[in-house]
Amino acid sequence: MSEKKKTISEQADQIRQELDDLIGDGVMDVESDPKDLPIQARPTDLAPQVNYTELKSSATKKAQKTITSLMKFYLDADIIEKDEYIAAKKQMDEMTMSSLIYQLQAGEKALTTLLETIDSGELAPRMFEVLATLQKSMLDIIKSQTMYLMAAEEGTKRIARDIEIYKQREDTREIEGAGGDTGNKNIQRGTKDLMAAIQAGIHGAAEEEDIEDVEPTEE
């Protein structure tokens, strides 16, 4: 029984040693599978480092300029600066547009780097799969950016129409307040007076025509 246990223990030690040899400090033969080769870093002089802080700052400035120009095209500067809702909406639009612009710029940098890596001789199939995925993502970002800009423009147009309607209501209330009455009485009375004036003008013109048609009789 002890010999059997010793034999099992020796077998376990042998298996453990074999596993240590497999995962130990042995050098892997990378020539057997070229697809598993790691991507070599490009020399520093050929691959300048990208300052992503400056890239983000540039995207923020472009977004602010775009949204500000859009709102100034449809709204007065005083309304943009003084109205709290419009100011908050402007800030949210700038943040969203800045994120889209930044992703687009960063994607372009990554796409350029990937193309240069392929041109340098990295022709593994996985490289072309990543290239196709990145190109699709770039197209999706461009589409999202265009759709969001259109949505921001439509929202600004709607705000401009609402402000115009609100101003018309305020002007109507001021006119009613000056007349001393409330409701739509002034508007109705004004409409009736206008129609009466038109009818009087028509009747007056008809009487003048009748007078002109009458020929004087000779005595």
XYZ file of C-alpha atoms in Angstrom:
219
model
C 0.000 0.000 0.000
C 2.861 2.364 0.848
C 4.581 1.530 -2.412
C 1.392 2.420 -4.290
C 1.153 5.762 -2.482
C 4.793 6.468 -3.185
C 4.277 5.721 -6.818
C 1.330 8.159 -7.030
C 3.356 10.820 -5.250
C 6.235 10.347 -7.635
C 3.843 10.616 -10.573
C 2.399 13.854 -9.173
C 5.889 15.264 -8.749
C 6.726 14.295 -12.292
C 3.573 15.965 -13.665
C 4.288 19.062 -11.589
C 7.806 19.212 -12.980
C 6.531 18.890 -16.524
C 4.077 21.753 -15.959
C 6.858 23.881 -14.523
C 8.907 23.212 -17.615
C 6.000 24.248 -19.882
C 5.150 27.516 -18.141
C 8.589 28.295 -16.834
C 11.346 30.405 -18.316
C 11.455 28.500 -21.559
C 11.565 30.572 -24.739
C 8.541 30.189 -26.987
C 9.206 29.404 -30.598
C 7.399 32.342 -32.199
C 8.433 31.327 -35.696
C 5.919 28.477 -35.624
C 2.946 30.888 -35.727
C 3.637 34.294 -37.325
C 0.107 35.529 -36.505
C 0.941 35.516 -32.788
C 3.819 37.921 -33.225
C 3.368 41.041 -31.088
C 3.103 44.390 -32.861
C 6.463 46.062 -32.619
C 6.542 49.631 -31.407
C 7.551 52.094 -34.070
C 10.629 54.238 -33.531
C 10.032 57.463 -31.655
C 11.171 59.642 -34.522
C 8.646 58.013 -36.870
C 5.712 57.999 -34.429
C 5.373 61.335 -32.626
C 3.361 61.227 -29.435
C -0.162 62.640 -29.629
C -1.080 65.189 -26.965
C -4.630 64.133 -26.177
C -5.108 67.043 -23.784
C -4.557 69.479 -26.625
C -6.745 67.322 -28.862
C -9.590 67.539 -26.326
C -9.097 71.301 -25.935
C -9.229 71.760 -29.708
C -12.449 69.723 -29.901
C -14.013 71.844 -27.137
C -13.171 75.093 -28.925
C -14.621 73.826 -32.212
C -17.815 72.692 -30.474
C -18.252 76.030 -28.683
C -17.743 77.962 -31.914
C -20.211 75.770 -33.814
C -23.010 75.859 -31.215
C -22.557 79.591 -30.528
C -22.745 80.427 -34.237
C -25.823 78.231 -34.608
C -27.699 79.902 -31.753
C -26.718 83.423 -32.806
C -28.115 82.694 -36.277
C -31.617 82.134 -34.852
C -31.619 83.925 -31.482
C -30.632 87.338 -30.140
C -27.417 87.573 -28.151
C -29.265 88.984 -25.130
C -31.575 85.965 -24.981
C -28.640 83.528 -25.224
C -26.783 85.218 -22.385
C -29.658 86.061 -20.015
C -32.097 83.171 -20.343
C -31.107 80.360 -17.960
C -32.694 77.538 -19.968
C -31.063 78.556 -23.228
C -27.699 79.011 -21.494
C -27.944 75.524 -19.963
C -29.014 73.998 -23.287
C -26.110 75.721 -25.011
C -23.674 74.235 -22.499
C -25.091 70.715 -22.917
C -24.972 70.982 -26.714
C -21.359 72.123 -26.543
C -20.390 69.172 -24.316
C -22.049 66.621 -26.593
C -20.619 68.136 -29.761
C -17.172 68.349 -28.153
C -17.280 64.633 -27.314
C -18.252 63.726 -30.879
C -15.523 65.904 -32.383
C -12.913 64.482 -29.993
C -13.868 60.883 -30.813
C -13.674 61.662 -34.506
C -10.235 63.241 -34.206
C -8.889 60.442 -31.991
C -10.306 57.859 -34.394
C -8.553 59.540 -37.299
C -5.248 59.380 -35.403
C -5.758 55.684 -34.649
C -6.744 54.955 -38.236
C -3.657 56.710 -39.572
C -1.403 54.801 -37.168
C -2.978 51.495 -38.148
C -2.546 52.186 -41.867
C 1.098 53.133 -41.346
C 1.641 49.941 -39.336
C 0.199 47.845 -42.153
C 2.354 49.665 -44.684
C 5.435 48.916 -42.581
C 4.926 45.171 -43.144
C 2.431 43.994 -40.503
C 0.151 42.016 -42.818
C -1.528 39.734 -40.303
C -5.231 39.084 -41.023
C -6.150 40.489 -37.617
C -4.744 43.883 -38.615
C -7.178 44.130 -41.529
C -10.095 43.065 -39.319
C -9.274 45.873 -36.890
C -8.944 48.285 -39.815
C -12.408 47.425 -41.121
C -13.956 47.778 -37.645
C -12.275 51.129 -37.076
C -13.436 52.463 -40.442
C -17.018 51.452 -39.642
C -16.796 53.167 -36.263
C -15.535 56.333 -37.942
C -18.511 56.379 -40.304
C -20.894 55.902 -37.362
C -19.306 58.846 -35.521
C -19.611 61.078 -38.587
C -23.261 60.093 -38.971
C -23.954 60.748 -35.279
C -22.270 64.133 -35.466
C -24.337 65.165 -38.486
C -27.606 63.979 -36.942
C -26.913 65.738 -33.647
C -26.096 69.004 -35.390
C -29.375 68.788 -37.303
C -31.261 68.075 -34.066
C -29.596 71.046 -32.349
C -30.580 73.294 -35.249
C -34.214 72.140 -35.160
C -34.331 72.666 -31.400
C -32.997 76.210 -31.766
C -35.571 76.962 -34.475
C -38.356 75.748 -32.203
C -37.113 77.951 -29.374
C -37.043 80.957 -31.712
C -40.655 80.296 -32.773
C -41.777 79.911 -29.161
C -40.126 83.187 -28.209
C -41.842 84.969 -31.114
C -45.251 83.603 -30.072
C -44.605 84.622 -26.478
C -43.749 88.165 -27.577
C -46.950 88.408 -29.619
C -48.996 87.350 -26.591
C -47.269 89.923 -24.413
C -47.933 92.681 -26.977
C -51.603 91.690 -27.128
C -51.881 91.828 -23.331
C -50.284 95.273 -23.283
C -52.807 96.556 -25.842
C -55.690 95.086 -23.876
C -54.356 96.586 -20.645
C -54.106 100.032 -22.251
C -57.782 99.811 -23.276
C -58.895 99.025 -19.703
C -60.674 95.768 -20.643
C -59.665 92.121 -20.298
C -60.124 89.089 -22.466
C -60.619 89.371 -26.218
C -63.185 92.196 -26.130
C -60.847 94.742 -27.649
C -59.893 92.406 -30.447
C -63.510 91.539 -31.173
C -64.617 95.162 -31.023
C -61.752 96.170 -33.258
C -62.706 93.507 -35.782
C -66.361 94.571 -35.802
C -65.419 98.228 -36.237
C -63.146 97.298 -39.098
C -65.888 95.300 -40.839
C -68.372 98.156 -40.281
C -65.938 100.621 -41.800
C -65.465 98.372 -44.808
C -69.232 97.999 -45.274
C -69.719 101.762 -44.944
C -67.045 102.330 -47.543
C -68.720 99.883 -49.931
C -72.159 101.483 -49.470
C -70.681 104.945 -49.860
C -68.997 103.977 -53.102
C -72.251 102.461 -54.394
C -74.225 105.646 -53.610
C -71.663 107.773 -55.411
C -71.979 105.562 -58.499
C -75.783 105.906 -58.382
C -75.488 109.665 -58.138
C -73.121 109.804 -61.105
C -75.413 107.668 -63.248
C -78.398 110.050 -62.802
C -78.559 112.512 -65.721
C -79.865 115.998 -65.006
C -83.222 116.826 -66.606
C -83.684 119.928 -68.671
C -86.422 122.352 -67.652
